[in-house]
Structures are given as structure tokens and as C-alpha cells.
Amino acid sequence: MRVRLEPSGLGFDAEAGTTLLKSAEAAGIEMPSSCRNGTCRTCICQLVAGSIRHVIEWPGLSAEEKAEGWILPCVAEAQSDLTIDAPQAFSVF
Ligand code: FES
């Protein structure tokens, strides 16, 4: 599945069973992160298109935030091609 980051236009492939954060890093794309277990919210960003699932039962998001498309990439997996608003992402290459 292909993930596109806005507004940078950076993209990476998301493997099933791998979090979006790890897939991005594997492609040389840095996104903000800290705890990497879905509690600190450092990595929070907003889904523009596509669907994800969180791999933990209670990611640190309110129901309203989830409804608005906010996701925690450190504990989210792609379920389709995605577009994500991630203004702090940058390529290390
Ligand atoms: S890095 Fe802490 S919630 Fe994602």
C-alpha cells in the first residue's frame, strides 16, 4: 500500500503488519515520535484519505479525534492507500 504525505509530497510503501512510523523510517522519512507505543501523542497526524487500523486497543486519541481522522502513526497500520497530513515529516536522504 502506498502512503503519500502532505504537504511534502513524500511517499513510502506501507507493509501489512508494520506500523506507519516504521514503514516511513524504513524509507528514510523522519516523522516526529517519542514513546512509539501510542500514549505520548508526539506522532499525531491527520488522515486525509484512506483507512488505517490502530494495532492497540486504546491509542491516546479521543472519540472525537478519531472521528476527525487523527491517527497515531506509531501504532497504526495501513488498510488501504493513504494520504496523511504530516507537515513535520522530512526525508533524510
Ligand atoms: S510516538 Fe508516542 S504516541 Fe506515537
Tab-separated table of N, CA, C and O and ligand atoms in Angstrom:
chain	number	residue	atom	x	y	z
A	1	MET	N	0.845	-1.191	0.000
A	1	MET	CA	0.000	0.000	0.000
A	1	MET	C	0.879	1.240	0.000
A	1	MET	O	1.948	1.239	0.594
A	2	ARG	N	0.418	2.242	-0.657
A	2	ARG	CA	1.237	3.436	-0.852
A	2	ARG	C	0.733	4.551	0.067
A	2	ARG	O	-0.475	4.783	0.164
A	3	VAL	N	1.658	5.211	0.721
A	3	VAL	CA	1.296	6.315	1.612
A	3	VAL	C	1.912	7.590	1.063
A	3	VAL	O	3.105	7.631	0.736
A	4	ARG	N	1.091	8.612	0.958
A	4	ARG	CA	1.567	9.924	0.497
A	4	ARG	C	1.418	10.904	1.648
A	4	ARG	O	0.389	10.937	2.329
A	5	LEU	N	2.464	11.686	1.877
A	5	LEU	CA	2.456	12.670	2.958
A	5	LEU	C	2.278	14.064	2.382
A	5	LEU	O	2.947	14.439	1.418
A	6	GLU	N	1.359	14.807	2.957
A	6	GLU	CA	1.130	16.195	2.575
A	6	GLU	C	1.710	17.094	3.662
A	6	GLU	O	1.691	16.703	4.839
A	7	PRO	N	2.182	18.280	3.383
A	7	PRO	CA	2.256	18.877	2.050
A	7	PRO	C	3.557	18.558	1.318
A	7	PRO	O	3.763	19.054	0.218
A	8	SER	N	4.407	17.725	1.901
A	8	SER	CA	5.732	17.494	1.310
A	8	SER	C	5.662	16.716	0.005
A	8	SER	O	6.574	16.827	-0.826
A	9	GLY	N	4.622	15.875	-0.148
A	9	GLY	CA	4.578	15.020	-1.323
A	9	GLY	C	5.465	13.800	-1.208
A	9	GLY	O	5.582	13.008	-2.145
A	10	LEU	N	6.123	13.612	-0.050
A	10	LEU	CA	6.924	12.410	0.177
A	10	LEU	C	6.008	11.192	0.176
A	10	LEU	O	4.834	11.289	0.533
A	11	GLY	N	6.569	10.044	-0.199
A	11	GLY	CA	5.756	8.839	-0.201
A	11	GLY	C	6.564	7.649	0.251
A	11	GLY	O	7.800	7.652	0.179
A	12	PHE	N	5.877	6.632	0.723
A	12	PHE	CA	6.548	5.379	1.093
A	12	PHE	C	5.558	4.240	1.002
A	12	PHE	O	4.346	4.449	0.946
A	13	ASP	N	6.102	3.020	0.949
A	13	ASP	CA	5.266	1.826	0.927
A	13	ASP	C	5.033	1.355	2.354
A	13	ASP	O	5.973	1.275	3.144
A	14	ALA	N	3.783	1.048	2.673
A	14	ALA	CA	3.434	0.533	3.996
A	14	ALA	C	3.179	-0.958	3.878
A	14	ALA	O	2.319	-1.389	3.116
A	15	GLU	N	3.953	-1.738	4.614
A	15	GLU	CA	3.771	-3.189	4.617
A	15	GLU	C	2.698	-3.556	5.634
A	15	GLU	O	2.616	-2.947	6.698
A	16	ALA	N	1.920	-4.576	5.319
A	16	ALA	CA	0.981	-5.114	6.307
A	16	ALA	C	1.785	-5.631	7.497
A	16	ALA	O	2.867	-6.206	7.328
A	17	GLY	N	1.298	-5.376	8.685
A	17	GLY	CA	1.981	-5.860	9.884
A	17	GLY	C	3.093	-4.946	10.365
A	17	GLY	O	3.793	-5.273	11.314
A	18	THR	N	3.296	-3.824	9.705
A	18	THR	CA	4.317	-2.848	10.117
A	18	THR	C	3.631	-1.512	10.337
A	18	THR	O	2.775	-1.121	9.554
A	19	THR	N	4.005	-0.824	11.392
A	19	THR	CA	3.351	0.460	11.656
A	19	THR	C	3.771	1.492	10.611
A	19	THR	O	4.822	1.376	9.976
A	20	LEU	N	2.948	2.510	10.476
A	20	LEU	CA	3.257	3.576	9.512
A	20	LEU	C	4.573	4.251	9.860
A	20	LEU	O	5.359	4.602	8.979
A	21	LEU	N	4.822	4.432	11.150
A	21	LEU	CA	6.069	5.083	11.567
A	21	LEU	C	7.282	4.258	11.124
A	21	LEU	O	8.240	4.788	10.551
A	22	LYS	N	7.240	2.954	11.352
A	22	LYS	CA	8.370	2.100	10.956
A	22	LYS	C	8.520	2.045	9.447
A	22	LYS	O	9.644	2.035	8.925
A	23	SER	N	7.412	1.986	8.736
A	23	SER	CA	7.484	1.952	7.268
A	23	SER	C	8.090	3.245	6.735
A	23	SER	O	8.901	3.213	5.805
A	24	ALA	N	7.699	4.378	7.328
A	24	ALA	CA	8.258	5.656	6.897
A	24	ALA	C	9.761	5.683	7.155
A	24	ALA	O	10.550	6.061	6.276
A	25	GLU	N	10.160	5.250	8.333
A	25	GLU	CA	11.582	5.271	8.679
A	25	GLU	C	12.381	4.351	7.762
A	25	GLU	O	13.506	4.681	7.371
A	26	ALA	N	11.792	3.212	7.416
A	26	ALA	CA	12.479	2.280	6.514
A	26	ALA	C	12.723	2.919	5.153
A	26	ALA	O	13.662	2.559	4.449
A	27	ALA	N	11.870	3.886	4.798
A	27	ALA	CA	12.010	4.586	3.518
A	27	ALA	C	12.819	5.871	3.668
A	27	ALA	O	12.891	6.671	2.730
A	28	GLY	N	13.410	6.093	4.842
A	28	GLY	CA	14.242	7.268	5.039
A	28	GLY	C	13.461	8.534	5.323
A	28	GLY	O	13.949	9.635	5.099
A	29	ILE	N	12.233	8.373	5.810
A	29	ILE	CA	11.405	9.538	6.131
A	29	ILE	C	11.261	9.645	7.645
A	29	ILE	O	10.826	8.686	8.300
A	30	GLU	N	11.673	10.777	8.170
A	30	GLU	CA	11.574	11.020	9.609
A	30	GLU	C	10.259	11.707	9.916
A	30	GLU	O	9.903	12.698	9.290
A	31	MET	N	9.552	11.162	10.909
A	31	MET	CA	8.345	11.801	11.419
A	31	MET	C	8.531	11.943	12.921
A	31	MET	O	9.235	11.137	13.530
A	32	PRO	N	7.914	12.952	13.535
A	32	PRO	CA	8.084	13.119	14.984
A	32	PRO	C	7.633	11.869	15.719
A	32	PRO	O	6.613	11.278	15.376
A	33	SER	N	8.417	11.453	16.724
A	33	SER	CA	7.997	10.309	17.545
A	33	SER	C	8.733	10.378	18.866
A	33	SER	O	9.771	11.028	18.992
A	34	SER	N	8.167	9.714	19.858
A	34	SER	CA	8.819	9.637	21.152
A	34	SER	C	8.568	8.271	21.766
A	34	SER	O	9.411	7.390	21.725
A	35	CYS	N	7.359	8.069	22.318
A	35	CYS	CA	7.111	6.824	23.053
A	35	CYS	C	7.035	5.605	22.152
A	35	CYS	O	7.397	4.517	22.543
A	36	ARG	N	6.514	5.770	20.968
A	36	ARG	CA	6.329	4.697	19.991
A	36	ARG	C	5.378	3.612	20.465
A	36	ARG	O	5.407	2.498	19.965
A	37	ASN	N	4.553	3.918	21.456
A	37	ASN	CA	3.571	2.908	21.896
A	37	ASN	C	2.161	3.482	22.015
A	37	ASN	O	1.309	2.889	22.672
A	38	GLY	N	1.908	4.632	21.402
A	38	GLY	CA	0.547	5.124	21.313
A	38	GLY	C	0.053	5.898	22.519
A	38	GLY	O	-1.143	6.085	22.670
A	39	THR	N	0.966	6.415	23.363
A	39	THR	CA	0.499	7.177	24.523
A	39	THR	C	0.870	8.656	24.480
A	39	THR	O	0.075	9.498	24.877
A	40	CYS	N	2.059	9.008	23.990
A	40	CYS	CA	2.529	10.391	24.168
A	40	CYS	C	1.923	11.380	23.173
A	40	CYS	O	1.949	12.580	23.408
A	41	ARG	N	1.453	10.913	22.042
A	41	ARG	CA	0.818	11.732	21.005
A	41	ARG	C	1.807	12.608	20.231
A	41	ARG	O	1.385	13.468	19.458
A	42	THR	N	3.089	12.399	20.419
A	42	THR	CA	4.072	13.181	19.657
A	42	THR	C	3.887	12.990	18.164
A	42	THR	O	4.104	13.915	17.374
A	43	CYS	N	3.498	11.809	17.765
A	43	CYS	CA	3.462	11.473	16.336
A	43	CYS	C	2.139	11.843	15.673
A	43	CYS	O	1.974	11.613	14.478
A	44	ILE	N	1.199	12.398	16.428
A	44	ILE	CA	-0.173	12.583	15.917
A	44	ILE	C	-0.199	13.304	14.576
A	44	ILE	O	0.522	14.275	14.368
A	45	CYS	N	-0.989	12.797	13.664
A	45	CYS	CA	-1.231	13.496	12.415
A	45	CYS	C	-2.602	13.085	11.880
A	45	CYS	O	-3.259	12.216	12.445
A	46	GLN	N	-3.017	13.752	10.822
A	46	GLN	CA	-4.403	13.599	10.395
A	46	GLN	C	-4.483	12.895	9.054
A	46	GLN	O	-3.773	13.238	8.109
A	47	LEU	N	-5.363	11.915	9.015
A	47	LEU	CA	-5.604	11.164	7.786
A	47	LEU	C	-6.461	12.003	6.850
A	47	LEU	O	-7.492	12.528	7.260
A	48	VAL	N	-5.993	12.145	5.614
A	48	VAL	CA	-6.758	12.899	4.617
A	48	VAL	C	-7.602	11.933	3.782
A	48	VAL	O	-8.738	12.221	3.442
A	49	ALA	N	-7.027	10.776	3.454
A	49	ALA	CA	-7.746	9.790	2.639
A	49	ALA	C	-7.236	8.406	2.967
A	49	ALA	O	-6.063	8.224	3.305
A	50	GLY	N	-8.119	7.424	2.860
A	50	GLY	CA	-7.752	6.035	3.103
A	50	GLY	C	-8.192	5.583	4.478
A	50	GLY	O	-8.814	6.337	5.229
A	51	SER	N	-7.867	4.340	4.813
A	51	SER	CA	-8.245	3.827	6.132
A	51	SER	C	-7.076	3.098	6.781
A	51	SER	O	-6.251	2.475	6.111
A	52	ILE	N	-7.018	3.245	8.103
A	52	ILE	CA	-5.972	2.614	8.912
A	52	ILE	C	-6.639	1.827	10.026
A	52	ILE	O	-7.837	1.973	10.267
A	53	ARG	N	-5.852	0.994	10.681
A	53	ARG	CA	-6.334	0.464	11.955
A	53	ARG	C	-5.233	0.671	12.985
A	53	ARG	O	-4.036	0.599	12.668
A	54	HIS	N	-5.635	0.987	14.201
A	54	HIS	CA	-4.670	1.086	15.288
A	54	HIS	C	-4.421	-0.309	15.842
A	54	HIS	O	-5.371	-1.083	16.036
A	55	VAL	N	-3.172	-0.645	16.090
A	55	VAL	CA	-2.813	-2.008	16.497
A	55	VAL	C	-2.949	-2.205	18.007
A	55	VAL	O	-2.775	-3.318	18.487
A	56	ILE	N	-3.213	-1.139	18.749
A	56	ILE	CA	-3.507	-1.280	20.174
A	56	ILE	C	-4.953	-0.857	20.402
A	56	ILE	O	-5.518	-0.081	19.627
A	57	GLU	N	-5.537	-1.367	21.476
A	57	GLU	CA	-6.968	-1.162	21.669
A	57	GLU	C	-7.303	0.281	22.045
A	57	GLU	O	-8.325	0.817	21.639
A	58	TRP	N	-6.437	0.927	22.820
A	58	TRP	CA	-6.737	2.271	23.308
A	58	TRP	C	-5.620	3.247	22.958
A	58	TRP	O	-4.897	3.712	23.832
A	59	PRO	N	-5.473	3.572	21.669
A	59	PRO	CA	-4.499	4.622	21.333
A	59	PRO	C	-4.924	5.921	22.002
A	59	PRO	O	-6.103	6.120	22.290
A	60	GLY	N	-3.961	6.810	22.284
A	60	GLY	CA	-4.237	8.032	23.040
A	60	GLY	C	-4.967	9.083	22.238
A	60	GLY	O	-4.469	10.195	22.035
A	61	LEU	N	-6.152	8.744	21.786
A	61	LEU	CA	-6.986	9.641	20.989
A	61	LEU	C	-8.401	9.600	21.539
A	61	LEU	O	-8.892	8.532	21.911
A	62	SER	N	-9.074	10.753	21.550
A	62	SER	CA	-10.478	10.765	21.954
A	62	SER	C	-11.343	10.277	20.800
A	62	SER	O	-10.908	10.231	19.646
A	63	ALA	N	-12.573	9.933	21.119
A	63	ALA	CA	-13.505	9.503	20.076
A	63	ALA	C	-13.681	10.599	19.032
A	63	ALA	O	-13.755	10.328	17.834
A	64	GLU	N	-13.719	11.861	19.505
A	64	GLU	CA	-13.875	12.973	18.561
A	64	GLU	C	-12.664	13.060	17.631
A	64	GLU	O	-12.798	13.293	16.433
A	65	GLU	N	-11.485	12.908	18.213
A	65	GLU	CA	-10.278	12.972	17.379
A	65	GLU	C	-10.278	11.856	16.343
A	65	GLU	O	-9.938	12.076	15.173
A	66	LYS	N	-10.638	10.654	16.770
A	66	LYS	CA	-10.695	9.542	15.810
A	66	LYS	C	-11.685	9.861	14.698
A	66	LYS	O	-11.409	9.613	13.520
A	67	ALA	N	-12.831	10.422	15.077
A	67	ALA	CA	-13.856	10.736	14.075
A	67	ALA	C	-13.356	11.784	13.094
A	67	ALA	O	-13.757	11.811	11.930
A	68	GLU	N	-12.459	12.660	13.560
A	68	GLU	CA	-11.908	13.704	12.695
A	68	GLU	C	-10.706	13.212	11.899
A	68	GLU	O	-10.089	13.975	11.168
A	69	GLY	N	-10.340	11.952	12.072
A	69	GLY	CA	-9.263	11.383	11.270
A	69	GLY	C	-7.885	11.480	11.877
A	69	GLY	O	-6.891	11.199	11.213
A	70	TRP	N	-7.791	11.897	13.149
A	70	TRP	CA	-6.470	11.952	13.779
A	70	TRP	C	-5.984	10.526	14.049
A	70	TRP	O	-6.757	9.664	14.489
A	71	ILE	N	-4.715	10.278	13.759
A	71	ILE	CA	-4.142	8.944	13.945
A	71	ILE	C	-2.797	9.059	14.657
A	71	ILE	O	-2.169	10.124	14.667
A	72	LEU	N	-2.360	7.951	15.216
A	72	LEU	CA	-1.035	7.863	15.833
A	72	LEU	C	-0.223	6.874	14.997
A	72	LEU	O	-0.370	5.656	15.136
A	73	PRO	N	0.630	7.376	14.109
A	73	PRO	CA	1.339	6.502	13.170
A	73	PRO	C	2.214	5.436	13.837
A	73	PRO	O	2.503	4.411	13.223
A	74	CYS	N	2.644	5.671	15.083
A	74	CYS	CA	3.497	4.674	15.748
A	74	CYS	C	2.731	3.403	16.078
A	74	CYS	O	3.355	2.363	16.320
A	75	VAL	N	1.409	3.478	16.095
A	75	VAL	CA	0.600	2.290	16.402
A	75	VAL	C	-0.512	2.107	15.364
A	75	VAL	O	-1.557	1.549	15.665
A	76	ALA	N	-0.280	2.582	14.142
A	76	ALA	CA	-1.295	2.457	13.088
A	76	ALA	C	-0.722	1.702	11.896
A	76	ALA	O	0.436	1.874	11.527
A	77	GLU	N	-1.566	0.869	11.327
A	77	GLU	CA	-1.219	0.159	10.100
A	77	GLU	C	-2.167	0.589	8.989
A	77	GLU	O	-3.349	0.813	9.226
A	78	ALA	N	-1.637	0.641	7.766
A	78	ALA	CA	-2.476	0.989	6.615
A	78	ALA	C	-3.410	-0.156	6.275
A	78	ALA	O	-3.027	-1.327	6.332
A	79	GLN	N	-4.623	0.191	5.916
A	79	GLN	CA	-5.551	-0.799	5.382
A	79	GLN	C	-5.917	-0.487	3.938
A	79	GLN	O	-6.705	-1.210	3.326
A	80	SER	N	-5.364	0.589	3.429
A	80	SER	CA	-5.568	0.966	2.024
A	80	SER	C	-4.440	1.932	1.689
A	80	SER	O	-3.648	2.279	2.562
A	81	ASP	N	-4.384	2.383	0.441
A	81	ASP	CA	-3.502	3.506	0.145
A	81	ASP	C	-3.956	4.686	0.998
A	81	ASP	O	-5.154	4.838	1.259
A	82	LEU	N	-2.991	5.511	1.428
A	82	LEU	CA	-3.320	6.591	2.362
A	82	LEU	C	-2.764	7.925	1.879
A	82	LEU	O	-1.715	7.968	1.231
A	83	THR	N	-3.439	8.976	2.268
A	83	THR	CA	-2.865	10.324	2.229
A	83	THR	C	-2.942	10.867	3.647
A	83	THR	O	-4.011	10.799	4.280
A	84	ILE	N	-1.816	11.341	4.164
A	84	ILE	CA	-1.733	11.805	5.549
A	84	ILE	C	-1.173	13.223	5.560
A	84	ILE	O	-0.194	13.513	4.860
A	85	ASP	N	-1.787	14.077	6.358
A	85	ASP	CA	-1.266	15.423	6.559
A	85	ASP	C	-0.186	15.334	7.638
A	85	ASP	O	-0.492	15.089	8.807
A	86	ALA	N	1.066	15.486	7.233
A	86	ALA	CA	2.193	15.315	8.161
A	86	ALA	C	3.231	16.391	7.887
A	86	ALA	O	4.299	16.129	7.317
A	87	PRO	N	2.923	17.644	8.286
A	87	PRO	CA	3.778	18.764	7.889
A	87	PRO	C	5.199	18.687	8.447
A	87	PRO	O	6.099	19.355	7.928
A	88	GLN	N	5.428	17.878	9.480
A	88	GLN	CA	6.773	17.826	10.066
A	88	GLN	C	7.631	16.699	9.502
A	88	GLN	O	8.768	16.519	9.927
A	89	ALA	N	7.090	15.927	8.583
A	89	ALA	CA	7.861	14.823	8.003
A	89	ALA	C	8.937	15.364	7.058
A	89	ALA	O	8.720	16.352	6.358
A	90	PHE	N	10.091	14.726	7.064
A	90	PHE	CA	11.129	15.115	6.101
A	90	PHE	C	11.944	13.889	5.726
A	90	PHE	O	11.994	12.903	6.480
A	91	SER	N	12.555	13.965	4.550
A	91	SER	CA	13.375	12.865	4.068
A	91	SER	C	14.805	13.035	4.566
A	91	SER	O	15.349	14.128	4.526
A	92	VAL	N	15.418	11.948	5.026
A	92	VAL	CA	16.798	12.042	5.494
A	92	VAL	C	17.787	11.816	4.349
A	92	VAL	O	18.990	11.928	4.541
A	93	PHE	N	17.287	11.455	3.170
A	93	PHE	CA	18.186	11.237	2.032
A	93	PHE	C	18.393	12.535	1.264
A	93	PHE	O	17.530	13.387	1.233
B	1	FES	S1	5.243	8.287	19.372
B	1	FES	FE1	4.076	8.471	21.185
B	1	FES	S2	2.031	8.265	20.522
B	1	FES	FE2	3.199	7.859	18.734
